[in-house]
Amino acid sequence: MAVRETDHSGNRISGEETRTARRRAVGAGSPLGLRANRIEAECRAKGLRLTGQRRLIAQVLSEALDHPDAFDLHRRVAMLAPHVSLATVYRTMKRFEREGIVKRLEFRGGHARYETAAKRHHDHLIDLETGQVVEFRNAEIERLQEAVARELGYRLVGHRLELYGVPVPAKERSEEDL
Amino acid sequence: MAVRETDHSGNRISGEETRTARRRAVGAGSPLGLRANRIEAECRAKGLRLTGQRRLIAQVLSEALDHPDAFDLHRRVAMLAPHVSLATVYRTMKRFEREGIVKRLEFRGGHARYETAAKRHHDHLIDLETGQVVEFRNAEIERLQEAVARELGYRLVGHRLELYGVPVPAKERSEEDL
DNA sequence: ATAGGTGCAAAACCTTTGCTGCAGC
DNA sequence: GCTGCAGCAAAGGTTTTGCACCTAT
């Protein structure tokens, strides 16, 4: 899954391919045989019917290294089973989201993208040059969000935090005169 | 403008009407005579033509206590000048956004909403029960965002932070056993 | 058997755009 | 008068939905 947990500070969780253009391919290591995955287990646990389409969509999303949108998912699924419709992808994502199996993301640009909900909570930094999305965690920010909501008289039930940045070339990183 | 800067901690900036349903009306204190406003001044400063439509849209947005979407703006403007088209509202918002005169917001639910850019930077807390949007500032969160981006090798050029909360009844606020 | 899922195509929804005429500067 | 802006309607892209058929349980 290429989940790099490398940063010494514990902020960086993962990187991924770009998403700017619609040019990704299905992960090469995905034979037609359906492997069990966490999403299938969750379907069973929540009483969702385990249809062939759902199995495929679950597998494709489980194996995704990026944050695909419905169109991406459909394209990848269609490589395994061409008859699956885009409507089914949308319906499945909606259902999965309602069951807490996937998370719907809405970065700038309008259309929704999805990720499995099983991972630990994290937020996203979007590389504006490549479209790459980097996941990160920051406990202090989380704490402050709770505090802000409480001060305003609310109980925090959700949040959305996205950072948009441009990469700093390595040579500039030491000079702090930016 | 009902910008309440009340909270002792400095977090709360303003409150507004609900937006869940499309049932707002134009601010009652807006006679047909066009008052000068900051947006008009900015138009002049940036060489934008000051058409009647832009004047109206600028006025309506200046006087808005909430964060209206294009449809809202159009409805409010149409009460003053029924011939103004929705396309003009969209084009004007796009142009104003490009000039840094307005900010485009995209909360959950898809469609864009707008606010004047002249205010100091702030983020938003959305009341999930009423749809009310509360603006707040938190310098510490801002600092941490910068730090996270830097650690990941990026220069932060923008961010989006939205908190979603449900109001805590006053009587419960003292009990911290939530 | 039956409730629920799927495919297809059409609609809904928000937003943009082509074109023609008009108005601000 | 030129250029940019407006109105209208049509197209754009994403997501949802009506309906008939199918299938997992």
mmCIF file of C-alpha atoms (C1' of nucleotides) in Angstrom:
data_model
loop_
_atom_site.group_PDB
_atom_site.id
_atom_site.type_symbol
_atom_site.label_atom_id
_atom_site.label_comp_id
_atom_site.label_asym_id
_atom_site.label_seq_id
_atom_site.Cartn_x
_atom_site.Cartn_y
_atom_site.Cartn_z
ATOM 1 C CA MET A 1 0.000 0.000 0.000
ATOM 2 C CA ALA A 2 3.020 2.277 -0.068
ATOM 3 C CA VAL A 3 2.010 3.917 3.171
ATOM 4 C CA ARG A 4 5.188 5.684 4.075
ATOM 5 C CA GLU A 5 5.259 6.687 7.689
ATOM 6 C CA THR A 6 8.606 8.332 7.416
ATOM 7 C CA ASP A 7 8.631 11.807 8.804
ATOM 8 C CA HIS A 8 10.480 12.119 12.071
ATOM 9 C CA SER A 9 7.782 14.381 13.402
ATOM 10 C CA GLY A 10 5.115 11.845 12.611
ATOM 11 C CA ASN A 11 3.233 14.172 10.328
ATOM 12 C CA ARG A 12 3.643 12.473 7.003
ATOM 13 C CA ILE A 13 1.588 9.356 6.563
ATOM 14 C CA SER A 14 1.437 8.620 2.894
ATOM 15 C CA GLY A 15 1.969 9.919 -0.580
ATOM 16 C CA GLU A 16 0.307 8.984 -3.799
ATOM 17 C CA GLU A 17 0.297 9.456 -7.518
ATOM 18 C CA THR A 18 -0.928 12.627 -9.124
ATOM 19 C CA ARG A 19 -4.569 13.144 -9.879
ATOM 20 C CA THR A 20 -4.498 16.211 -12.053
ATOM 21 C CA ALA A 21 -5.196 14.319 -15.246
ATOM 22 C CA ARG A 22 -7.291 11.213 -15.577
ATOM 23 C CA ARG A 23 -4.408 8.978 -16.434
ATOM 24 C CA ARG A 24 -4.030 6.422 -13.705
ATOM 25 C CA ALA A 25 -4.143 2.684 -14.253
ATOM 26 C CA VAL A 26 -5.391 -0.108 -12.085
ATOM 27 C CA GLY A 27 -2.775 -1.474 -9.747
ATOM 28 C CA ALA A 28 -0.871 -4.102 -11.675
ATOM 29 C CA GLY A 29 -0.959 -6.673 -8.924
ATOM 30 C CA SER A 30 -4.680 -7.281 -9.155
ATOM 31 C CA PRO A 31 -5.538 -10.611 -10.739
ATOM 32 C CA LEU A 32 -9.152 -11.295 -11.498
ATOM 33 C CA GLY A 33 -9.495 -13.589 -8.513
ATOM 34 C CA LEU A 34 -11.155 -11.644 -5.727
ATOM 35 C CA ARG A 35 -9.174 -11.483 -2.580
ATOM 36 C CA ALA A 36 -10.920 -10.981 0.692
ATOM 37 C CA ASN A 37 -10.555 -7.446 1.980
ATOM 38 C CA ARG A 38 -11.687 -5.391 4.882
ATOM 39 C CA ILE A 39 -14.518 -3.769 3.010
ATOM 40 C CA GLU A 40 -16.099 -7.130 2.207
ATOM 41 C CA ALA A 41 -15.945 -8.058 5.846
ATOM 42 C CA GLU A 42 -17.632 -4.799 6.769
ATOM 43 C CA CYS A 43 -20.372 -5.432 4.227
ATOM 44 C CA ARG A 44 -21.094 -8.774 5.802
ATOM 45 C CA ALA A 45 -21.028 -7.298 9.261
ATOM 46 C CA LYS A 46 -23.524 -4.603 8.300
ATOM 47 C CA GLY A 47 -25.850 -6.827 6.364
ATOM 48 C CA LEU A 48 -25.119 -5.406 2.926
ATOM 49 C CA ARG A 49 -25.563 -7.810 0.061
ATOM 50 C CA LEU A 50 -22.244 -8.922 -1.299
ATOM 51 C CA THR A 51 -22.800 -8.669 -5.008
ATOM 52 C CA GLY A 52 -20.113 -9.141 -7.601
ATOM 53 C CA GLN A 53 -20.127 -5.425 -8.307
ATOM 54 C CA ARG A 54 -19.608 -4.513 -4.690
ATOM 55 C CA ARG A 55 -16.818 -7.014 -4.357
ATOM 56 C CA LEU A 56 -15.060 -5.471 -7.314
ATOM 57 C CA ILE A 57 -15.563 -1.912 -6.203
ATOM 58 C CA ALA A 58 -14.421 -2.812 -2.706
ATOM 59 C CA GLN A 59 -11.331 -4.466 -4.045
ATOM 60 C CA VAL A 60 -10.436 -1.615 -6.351
ATOM 61 C CA LEU A 61 -10.831 0.930 -3.585
ATOM 62 C CA SER A 62 -8.925 -1.216 -1.112
ATOM 63 C CA GLU A 63 -6.009 -1.455 -3.477
ATOM 64 C CA ALA A 64 -6.039 2.178 -4.541
ATOM 65 C CA LEU A 65 -2.928 4.102 -3.623
ATOM 66 C CA ASP A 66 -4.603 7.407 -4.337
ATOM 67 C CA HIS A 67 -7.987 9.020 -3.709
ATOM 68 C CA PRO A 68 -10.023 8.089 -6.763
ATOM 69 C CA ASP A 69 -13.251 9.739 -7.821
ATOM 70 C CA ALA A 70 -16.285 7.861 -9.084
ATOM 71 C CA PHE A 71 -15.076 8.050 -12.643
ATOM 72 C CA ASP A 72 -11.702 6.574 -11.695
ATOM 73 C CA LEU A 73 -13.312 3.766 -9.761
ATOM 74 C CA HIS A 74 -15.620 3.018 -12.613
ATOM 75 C CA ARG A 75 -12.790 2.906 -15.093
ATOM 76 C CA ARG A 76 -10.736 0.578 -12.924
ATOM 77 C CA VAL A 77 -13.667 -1.682 -12.174
ATOM 78 C CA ALA A 78 -14.633 -1.742 -15.828
ATOM 79 C CA MET A 79 -11.245 -3.238 -16.658
ATOM 80 C CA LEU A 80 -12.206 -6.262 -14.610
ATOM 81 C CA ALA A 81 -15.903 -6.333 -15.444
ATOM 82 C CA PRO A 82 -16.923 -4.040 -18.301
ATOM 83 C CA HIS A 83 -20.640 -4.246 -17.691
ATOM 84 C CA VAL A 84 -20.560 -2.477 -14.306
ATOM 85 C CA SER A 85 -22.236 0.886 -14.572
ATOM 86 C CA LEU A 86 -21.170 4.235 -13.261
ATOM 87 C CA ALA A 87 -24.501 4.554 -11.485
ATOM 88 C CA THR A 88 -23.630 1.492 -9.461
ATOM 89 C CA VAL A 89 -20.344 3.030 -8.444
ATOM 90 C CA TYR A 90 -22.145 6.126 -7.238
ATOM 91 C CA ARG A 91 -24.812 4.131 -5.461
ATOM 92 C CA THR A 92 -22.216 1.915 -3.855
ATOM 93 C CA MET A 93 -20.111 4.822 -2.669
ATOM 94 C CA LYS A 94 -23.176 6.482 -1.224
ATOM 95 C CA ARG A 95 -24.192 3.337 0.579
ATOM 96 C CA PHE A 96 -20.674 2.642 1.808
ATOM 97 C CA GLU A 97 -20.382 6.184 3.039
ATOM 98 C CA ARG A 98 -23.642 5.902 4.927
ATOM 99 C CA GLU A 99 -22.353 2.722 6.570
ATOM 100 C CA GLY A 100 -19.081 4.373 7.471
ATOM 101 C CA ILE A 101 -17.091 2.101 5.187
ATOM 102 C CA VAL A 102 -15.681 4.826 2.974
ATOM 103 C CA LYS A 103 -15.030 8.524 3.391
ATOM 104 C CA ARG A 104 -16.059 11.049 0.811
ATOM 105 C CA LEU A 105 -13.562 13.818 0.161
ATOM 106 C CA GLU A 106 -14.307 17.077 -1.585
ATOM 107 C CA PHE A 107 -11.152 18.908 -2.463
ATOM 108 C CA ARG A 108 -11.135 21.997 -4.595
ATOM 109 C CA GLY A 109 -12.486 21.365 -8.016
ATOM 110 C CA GLY A 110 -15.890 20.035 -7.245
ATOM 111 C CA HIS A 111 -16.163 16.331 -7.742
ATOM 112 C CA ALA A 112 -15.987 13.912 -4.868
ATOM 113 C CA ARG A 113 -13.178 11.467 -4.215
ATOM 114 C CA TYR A 114 -13.140 8.495 -1.921
ATOM 115 C CA GLU A 115 -10.905 6.678 0.509
ATOM 116 C CA THR A 116 -11.449 3.742 2.804
ATOM 117 C CA ALA A 117 -12.618 4.808 6.223
ATOM 118 C CA ALA A 118 -10.698 2.114 8.057
ATOM 119 C CA LYS A 119 -7.468 4.071 8.223
ATOM 120 C CA ARG A 120 -6.748 6.172 11.231
ATOM 121 C CA HIS A 121 -8.072 9.699 11.031
ATOM 122 C CA HIS A 122 -5.954 12.071 9.051
ATOM 123 C CA ASP A 123 -6.151 15.253 7.037
ATOM 124 C CA HIS A 124 -4.793 16.046 3.590
ATOM 125 C CA LEU A 125 -2.202 18.284 2.030
ATOM 126 C CA ILE A 126 -2.665 18.794 -1.698
ATOM 127 C CA ASP A 127 0.395 19.484 -3.810
ATOM 128 C CA LEU A 128 -0.793 22.194 -6.160
ATOM 129 C CA GLU A 129 1.888 21.437 -8.722
ATOM 130 C CA THR A 130 1.387 17.715 -9.127
ATOM 131 C CA GLY A 131 -2.008 17.131 -7.593
ATOM 132 C CA GLN A 132 -0.453 14.593 -5.266
ATOM 133 C CA VAL A 133 -2.261 14.217 -1.974
ATOM 134 C CA VAL A 134 -0.283 13.710 1.205
ATOM 135 C CA GLU A 135 -2.012 12.447 4.309
ATOM 136 C CA PHE A 136 -0.932 13.765 7.665
ATOM 137 C CA ARG A 137 -1.908 13.752 11.285
ATOM 138 C CA ASN A 138 -1.459 16.477 13.818
ATOM 139 C CA ALA A 139 -2.835 15.872 17.254
ATOM 140 C CA GLU A 140 -2.358 19.438 18.394
ATOM 141 C CA ILE A 141 -4.494 20.837 15.597
ATOM 142 C CA GLU A 142 -7.189 18.299 16.442
ATOM 143 C CA ARG A 143 -7.114 19.396 20.055
ATOM 144 C CA LEU A 144 -7.385 23.043 19.134
ATOM 145 C CA GLN A 145 -10.331 22.373 16.862
ATOM 146 C CA GLU A 146 -12.173 20.774 19.746
ATOM 147 C CA ALA A 147 -11.318 23.711 21.922
ATOM 148 C CA VAL A 148 -12.530 26.261 19.385
ATOM 149 C CA ALA A 149 -15.831 24.462 18.928
ATOM 150 C CA ARG A 150 -16.339 24.193 22.661
ATOM 151 C CA GLU A 151 -15.620 27.888 23.173
ATOM 152 C CA LEU A 152 -18.207 28.740 20.562
ATOM 153 C CA GLY A 153 -20.782 26.585 22.301
ATOM 154 C CA TYR A 154 -20.665 23.552 20.054
ATOM 155 C CA ARG A 155 -19.785 19.921 20.262
ATOM 156 C CA LEU A 156 -17.486 19.101 17.372
ATOM 157 C CA VAL A 157 -18.884 16.246 15.298
ATOM 158 C CA GLY A 158 -16.721 16.575 12.225
ATOM 159 C CA HIS A 159 -14.217 18.742 10.486
ATOM 160 C CA ARG A 160 -12.461 19.237 7.233
ATOM 161 C CA LEU A 161 -8.899 20.435 6.993
ATOM 162 C CA GLU A 162 -7.038 20.677 3.741
ATOM 163 C CA LEU A 163 -3.694 22.318 3.193
ATOM 164 C CA TYR A 164 -2.716 23.476 -0.266
ATOM 165 C CA GLY A 165 0.981 23.846 -0.888
ATOM 166 C CA VAL A 166 3.758 23.982 -3.418
ATOM 167 C CA PRO A 167 6.850 21.832 -2.961
ATOM 168 C CA VAL A 168 9.948 23.526 -1.638
ATOM 169 C CA PRO A 169 13.066 22.402 -3.508
ATOM 170 C CA ALA A 170 15.445 20.533 -1.207
ATOM 171 C CA LYS A 171 18.201 23.109 -1.626
ATOM 172 C CA GLU A 172 15.955 25.851 -0.271
ATOM 173 C CA ARG A 173 14.816 23.954 2.744
ATOM 174 C CA SER A 174 17.746 24.900 4.897
ATOM 175 C CA GLU A 175 17.575 28.617 4.124
ATOM 176 C CA GLU A 176 14.890 29.995 6.354
ATOM 177 C CA ASP A 177 14.751 33.350 4.594
ATOM 178 C CA LEU A 178 11.666 32.412 2.614
ATOM 179 C CA MET B 1 -23.086 44.202 9.637
ATOM 180 C CA ALA B 2 -23.757 42.437 12.893
ATOM 181 C CA VAL B 3 -20.182 41.342 13.208
ATOM 182 C CA ARG B 4 -20.094 40.356 16.811
ATOM 183 C CA GLU B 5 -16.581 40.171 18.129
ATOM 184 C CA THR B 6 -17.621 39.056 21.536
ATOM 185 C CA ASP B 7 -15.884 35.962 22.711
ATOM 186 C CA HIS B 8 -13.369 36.560 25.456
ATOM 187 C CA SER B 9 -10.999 34.150 23.790
ATOM 188 C CA GLY B 10 -11.216 36.041 20.559
ATOM 189 C CA ASN B 11 -12.481 33.050 18.640
ATOM 190 C CA ARG B 12 -15.971 34.085 17.708
ATOM 191 C CA ILE B 13 -16.232 36.691 15.042
ATOM 192 C CA SER B 14 -19.714 36.597 13.670
ATOM 193 C CA GLY B 15 -22.915 34.671 13.415
ATOM 194 C CA GLU B 16 -25.521 34.659 10.717
ATOM 195 C CA GLU B 17 -28.910 33.435 9.689
ATOM 196 C CA THR B 18 -29.520 29.850 8.722
ATOM 197 C CA ARG B 19 -29.035 28.663 5.196
ATOM 198 C CA THR B 20 -30.517 25.209 5.253
ATOM 199 C CA ALA B 21 -33.550 26.176 3.249
ATOM 200 C CA ARG B 22 -33.682 28.816 0.580
ATOM 201 C CA ARG B 23 -35.819 31.138 2.546
ATOM 202 C CA ARG B 24 -33.816 34.246 3.194
ATOM 203 C CA ALA B 25 -34.890 37.693 2.203
ATOM 204 C CA VAL B 26 -32.940 40.739 1.183
ATOM 205 C CA GLY B 27 -31.886 42.875 4.110
ATOM 206 C CA ALA B 28 -34.755 45.184 4.833
ATOM 207 C CA GLY B 29 -32.619 48.273 5.116
ATOM 208 C CA SER B 30 -31.677 48.339 1.453
ATOM 209 C CA PRO B 31 -33.472 51.060 -0.466
ATOM 210 C CA LEU B 32 -33.074 51.117 -4.216
ATOM 211 C CA GLY B 33 -30.613 53.959 -4.055
ATOM 212 C CA LEU B 34 -27.132 52.496 -4.380
ATOM 213 C CA ARG B 35 -24.821 53.292 -1.553
ATOM 214 C CA ALA B 36 -21.120 53.334 -2.113
ATOM 215 C CA ASN B 37 -19.445 50.247 -0.705
ATOM 216 C CA ARG B 38 -15.999 48.776 -0.489
ATOM 217 C CA ILE B 39 -16.501 46.441 -3.414
ATOM 218 C CA GLU B 40 -17.307 49.310 -5.764
ATOM 219 C CA ALA B 41 -14.155 51.045 -4.690
ATOM 220 C CA GLU B 42 -12.164 47.910 -5.388
ATOM 221 C CA CYS B 43 -13.718 47.622 -8.820
ATOM 222 C CA ARG B 44 -12.604 51.109 -9.655
ATOM 223 C CA ALA B 45 -9.159 50.468 -8.266
ATOM 224 C CA LYS B 46 -8.747 47.361 -10.403
ATOM 225 C CA GLY B 47 -10.140 48.804 -13.576
ATOM 226 C CA LEU B 48 -13.317 46.747 -13.666
ATOM 227 C CA ARG B 49 -16.236 48.372 -15.400
ATOM 228 C CA LEU B 50 -18.795 49.520 -12.930
ATOM 229 C CA THR B 51 -22.000 48.371 -14.514
ATOM 230 C CA GLY B 52 -25.367 48.570 -12.885
ATOM 231 C CA GLN B 53 -25.392 44.828 -12.407
ATOM 232 C CA ARG B 54 -22.060 44.811 -10.658
ATOM 233 C CA ARG B 55 -23.120 47.644 -8.427
ATOM 234 C CA LEU B 56 -26.192 45.707 -7.387
ATOM 235 C CA ILE B 57 -24.356 42.462 -6.846
ATOM 236 C CA ALA B 58 -21.669 44.258 -4.900
ATOM 237 C CA GLN B 59 -24.221 45.942 -2.721
ATOM 238 C CA VAL B 60 -26.157 42.765 -2.043
ATOM 239 C CA LEU B 61 -23.021 40.870 -1.099
ATOM 240 C CA SER B 62 -21.741 43.744 1.022
ATOM 241 C CA GLU B 63 -24.958 43.796 2.974
ATOM 242 C CA ALA B 64 -25.301 40.038 3.313
ATOM 243 C CA LEU B 65 -25.123 38.797 6.853
ATOM 244 C CA ASP B 66 -24.674 35.230 5.713
ATOM 245 C CA HIS B 67 -22.690 33.392 3.036
ATOM 246 C CA PRO B 68 -25.009 33.353 0.046
ATOM 247 C CA ASP B 69 -24.633 31.135 -2.986
ATOM 248 C CA ALA B 70 -25.115 32.287 -6.557
ATOM 249 C CA PHE B 71 -28.790 31.466 -6.461
ATOM 250 C CA ASP B 72 -29.295 33.509 -3.299
ATOM 251 C CA LEU B 73 -27.440 36.459 -4.749
ATOM 252 C CA HIS B 74 -29.448 36.266 -7.902
ATOM 253 C CA ARG B 75 -32.715 36.161 -6.032
ATOM 254 C CA ARG B 76 -31.784 39.134 -3.903
ATOM 255 C CA VAL B 77 -30.519 41.143 -6.830
ATOM 256 C CA ALA B 78 -33.589 40.251 -8.847
ATOM 257 C CA MET B 79 -35.748 41.922 -6.208
ATOM 258 C CA LEU B 80 -34.053 45.184 -7.058
ATOM 259 C CA ALA B 81 -33.615 44.606 -10.793
ATOM 260 C CA PRO B 82 -35.528 41.630 -12.169
ATOM 261 C CA HIS B 83 -33.734 41.523 -15.489
ATOM 262 C CA VAL B 84 -30.328 40.594 -14.079
ATOM 263 C CA SER B 85 -29.416 37.062 -15.092
ATOM 264 C CA LEU B 86 -27.971 34.256 -13.062
ATOM 265 C CA ALA B 87 -25.141 33.935 -15.573
ATOM 266 C CA THR B 88 -24.115 37.464 -14.717
ATOM 267 C CA VAL B 89 -24.005 36.605 -11.057
ATOM 268 C CA TYR B 90 -21.740 33.663 -11.785
ATOM 269 C CA ARG B 91 -19.534 35.674 -14.113
ATOM 270 C CA THR B 92 -19.311 38.493 -11.620
ATOM 271 C CA MET B 93 -18.414 36.192 -8.748
ATOM 272 C CA LYS B 94 -15.756 34.540 -10.859
ATOM 273 C CA ARG B 95 -14.305 37.863 -11.870
ATOM 274 C CA PHE B 96 -14.452 39.232 -8.336
ATOM 275 C CA GLU B 97 -12.791 36.119 -7.046
ATOM 276 C CA ARG B 98 -10.002 36.415 -9.571
ATOM 277 C CA GLU B 99 -9.481 40.014 -8.467
ATOM 278 C CA GLY B 100 -9.433 39.028 -4.825
ATOM 279 C CA ILE B 101 -12.604 40.941 -4.080
ATOM 280 C CA VAL B 102 -14.658 37.984 -2.922
ATOM 281 C CA LYS B 103 -13.861 34.566 -1.514
ATOM 282 C CA ARG B 104 -15.490 31.426 -2.770
ATOM 283 C CA LEU B 105 -16.472 28.914 -0.102
ATOM 284 C CA GLU B 106 -17.339 25.287 -0.660
ATOM 285 C CA PHE B 107 -18.915 23.744 2.393
ATOM 286 C CA ARG B 108 -20.417 20.301 2.379
ATOM 287 C CA GLY B 109 -23.214 20.002 -0.076
ATOM 288 C CA GLY B 110 -21.507 20.962 -3.257
ATOM 289 C CA HIS B 111 -22.508 24.396 -4.396
ATOM 290 C CA ALA B 112 -20.304 27.399 -3.875
ATOM 291 C CA ARG B 113 -21.030 30.257 -1.525
ATOM 292 C CA TYR B 114 -19.430 33.666 -1.331
ATOM 293 C CA GLU B 115 -18.219 36.225 1.137
ATOM 294 C CA THR B 116 -16.416 39.513 0.770
ATOM 295 C CA ALA B 117 -12.669 39.095 0.899
ATOM 296 C CA ALA B 118 -12.038 42.327 2.720
ATOM 297 C CA LYS B 119 -12.566 40.844 6.144
ATOM 298 C CA ARG B 120 -9.626 39.502 8.051
ATOM 299 C CA HIS B 121 -8.834 35.871 7.440
ATOM 300 C CA HIS B 122 -10.997 33.447 9.311
ATOM 301 C CA ASP B 123 -12.333 29.920 9.161
ATOM 302 C CA HIS B 124 -15.876 28.631 9.598
ATOM 303 C CA LEU B 125 -17.836 26.515 11.993
ATOM 304 C CA ILE B 126 -21.076 25.175 10.562
ATOM 305 C CA ASP B 127 -23.947 24.499 12.925
ATOM 306 C CA LEU B 128 -25.339 21.218 11.671
ATOM 307 C CA GLU B 129 -28.718 21.804 13.252
ATOM 308 C CA THR B 130 -29.506 25.233 11.903
ATOM 309 C CA GLY B 131 -27.040 25.623 9.074
ATOM 310 C CA GLN B 132 -25.781 28.791 10.686
ATOM 311 C CA VAL B 133 -22.173 29.594 9.933
ATOM 312 C CA VAL B 134 -19.931 31.032 12.623
ATOM 313 C CA GLU B 135 -16.666 32.661 11.672
ATOM 314 C CA PHE B 136 -13.696 32.244 13.933
ATOM 315 C CA ARG B 137 -9.986 32.868 14.076
ATOM 316 C CA ASN B 138 -7.333 30.823 15.770
ATOM 317 C CA ALA B 139 -3.773 31.922 15.346
ATOM 318 C CA GLU B 140 -2.335 28.788 16.876
ATOM 319 C CA ILE B 141 -4.033 26.539 14.349
ATOM 320 C CA GLU B 142 -2.747 28.751 11.564
ATOM 321 C CA ARG B 143 0.771 28.455 12.907
ATOM 322 C CA LEU B 144 0.537 24.699 13.145
ATOM 323 C CA GLN B 145 -0.721 24.436 9.602
ATOM 324 C CA GLU B 146 2.323 26.287 8.380
ATOM 325 C CA ALA B 147 4.530 24.013 10.434
ATOM 326 C CA VAL B 148 2.935 20.853 9.094
ATOM 327 C CA ALA B 149 3.333 21.990 5.514
ATOM 328 C CA ARG B 150 6.943 22.939 6.098
ATOM 329 C CA GLU B 151 7.729 19.590 7.668
ATOM 330 C CA LEU B 152 6.259 17.817 4.669
ATOM 331 C CA GLY B 153 8.405 19.874 2.347
ATOM 332 C CA TYR B 154 5.821 22.365 1.158
ATOM 333 C CA ARG B 155 5.196 26.047 1.285
ATOM 334 C CA LEU B 156 1.621 26.625 2.396
ATOM 335 C CA VAL B 157 -0.272 28.731 -0.117
ATOM 336 C CA GLY B 158 -3.807 28.118 1.061
ATOM 337 C CA HIS B 159 -5.941 26.064 3.347
ATOM 338 C CA ARG B 160 -9.468 25.175 4.126
ATOM 339 C CA LEU B 161 -10.684 24.503 7.624
ATOM 340 C CA GLU B 162 -14.291 23.870 8.473
ATOM 341 C CA LEU B 163 -15.652 22.643 11.759
ATOM 342 C CA TYR B 164 -19.030 20.941 11.897
ATOM 343 C CA GLY B 165 -20.761 20.988 15.227
ATOM 344 C CA VAL B 166 -24.007 20.725 17.097
ATOM 345 C CA PRO B 167 -24.917 23.345 19.672
ATOM 346 C CA VAL B 168 -24.442 22.424 23.305
ATOM 347 C CA PRO B 169 -27.387 23.569 25.442
ATOM 348 C CA ALA B 170 -26.291 26.172 27.933
ATOM 349 C CA LYS B 171 -27.194 23.999 30.923
ATOM 350 C CA GLU B 172 -24.752 21.328 29.765
ATOM 351 C CA ARG B 173 -21.875 23.623 29.196
ATOM 352 C CA SER B 174 -20.630 23.516 32.726
ATOM 353 C CA GLU B 175 -20.737 19.734 33.035
ATOM 354 C CA GLU B 176 -17.531 18.513 31.470
ATOM 355 C CA ASP B 177 -18.548 14.874 31.535
ATOM 356 C CA LEU B 178 -19.559 14.863 27.879
ATOM 357 C "C1'" DA C 1 -39.567 -15.941 -2.491
ATOM 358 C "C1'" DT C 2 -38.425 -11.406 -1.819
ATOM 359 C "C1'" DA C 3 -36.069 -7.452 -0.562
ATOM 360 C "C1'" DG C 4 -32.589 -5.217 -2.344
ATOM 361 C "C1'" DG C 5 -29.164 -4.281 -6.134
ATOM 362 C "C1'" DT C 6 -28.167 -3.309 -11.043
ATOM 363 C "C1'" DG C 7 -28.173 -1.353 -15.871
ATOM 364 C "C1'" DC C 8 -29.646 1.920 -18.830
ATOM 365 C "C1'" DA C 9 -31.076 6.232 -20.040
ATOM 366 C "C1'" DA C 10 -32.992 10.314 -18.673
ATOM 367 C "C1'" DA C 11 -33.191 13.931 -15.387
ATOM 368 C "C1'" DA C 12 -31.451 16.994 -11.917
ATOM 369 C "C1'" DC C 13 -28.232 20.063 -10.461
ATOM 370 C "C1'" DC C 14 -24.840 23.678 -10.498
ATOM 371 C "C1'" DT C 15 -21.923 26.163 -13.470
ATOM 372 C "C1'" DT C 16 -19.942 27.697 -17.790
ATOM 373 C "C1'" DT C 17 -20.100 29.360 -22.521
ATOM 374 C "C1'" DG C 18 -21.399 30.984 -27.476
ATOM 375 C "C1'" DC C 19 -23.458 34.464 -29.516
ATOM 376 C "C1'" DT C 20 -25.535 38.823 -30.258
ATOM 377 C "C1'" DG C 21 -26.539 43.218 -28.759
ATOM 378 C "C1'" DC C 22 -25.514 46.938 -25.444
ATOM 379 C "C1'" DA C 23 -23.114 50.197 -22.384
ATOM 380 C "C1'" DG C 24 -19.132 52.076 -19.693
ATOM 381 C "C1'" DC C 25 -15.125 54.429 -20.345
ATOM 382 C "C1'" DG D 1 -15.981 53.921 -30.816
ATOM 383 C "C1'" DC D 2 -13.884 50.071 -28.688
ATOM 384 C "C1'" DT D 3 -13.824 46.823 -25.457
ATOM 385 C "C1'" DG D 4 -15.806 44.511 -22.196
ATOM 386 C "C1'" DC D 5 -20.130 43.161 -20.221
ATOM 387 C "C1'" DA D 6 -25.023 41.408 -20.221
ATOM 388 C "C1'" DG D 7 -28.904 38.424 -21.518
ATOM 389 C "C1'" DC D 8 -30.483 34.294 -23.219
ATOM 390 C "C1'" DA D 9 -30.357 29.698 -24.083
ATOM 391 C "C1'" DA D 10 -27.793 25.810 -24.745
ATOM 392 C "C1'" DA D 11 -24.058 22.798 -23.286
ATOM 393 C "C1'" DG D 12 -20.944 21.143 -19.709
ATOM 394 C "C1'" DG D 13 -19.720 17.942 -15.965
ATOM 395 C "C1'" DT D 14 -21.063 15.418 -11.934
ATOM 396 C "C1'" DT D 15 -24.452 12.952 -9.461
ATOM 397 C "C1'" DT D 16 -29.113 11.080 -8.883
ATOM 398 C "C1'" DT D 17 -33.238 8.588 -10.208
ATOM 399 C "C1'" DG D 18 -37.281 5.878 -12.603
ATOM 400 C "C1'" DC D 19 -38.106 1.658 -14.208
ATOM 401 C "C1'" DA D 20 -37.673 -3.078 -15.456
ATOM 402 C "C1'" DC D 21 -34.916 -6.945 -14.621
ATOM 403 C "C1'" DC D 22 -31.968 -9.755 -11.846
ATOM 404 C "C1'" DT D 23 -29.746 -12.085 -7.716
ATOM 405 C "C1'" DA D 24 -27.996 -12.816 -2.991
ATOM 406 C "C1'" DT D 25 -29.870 -14.377 0.973
#
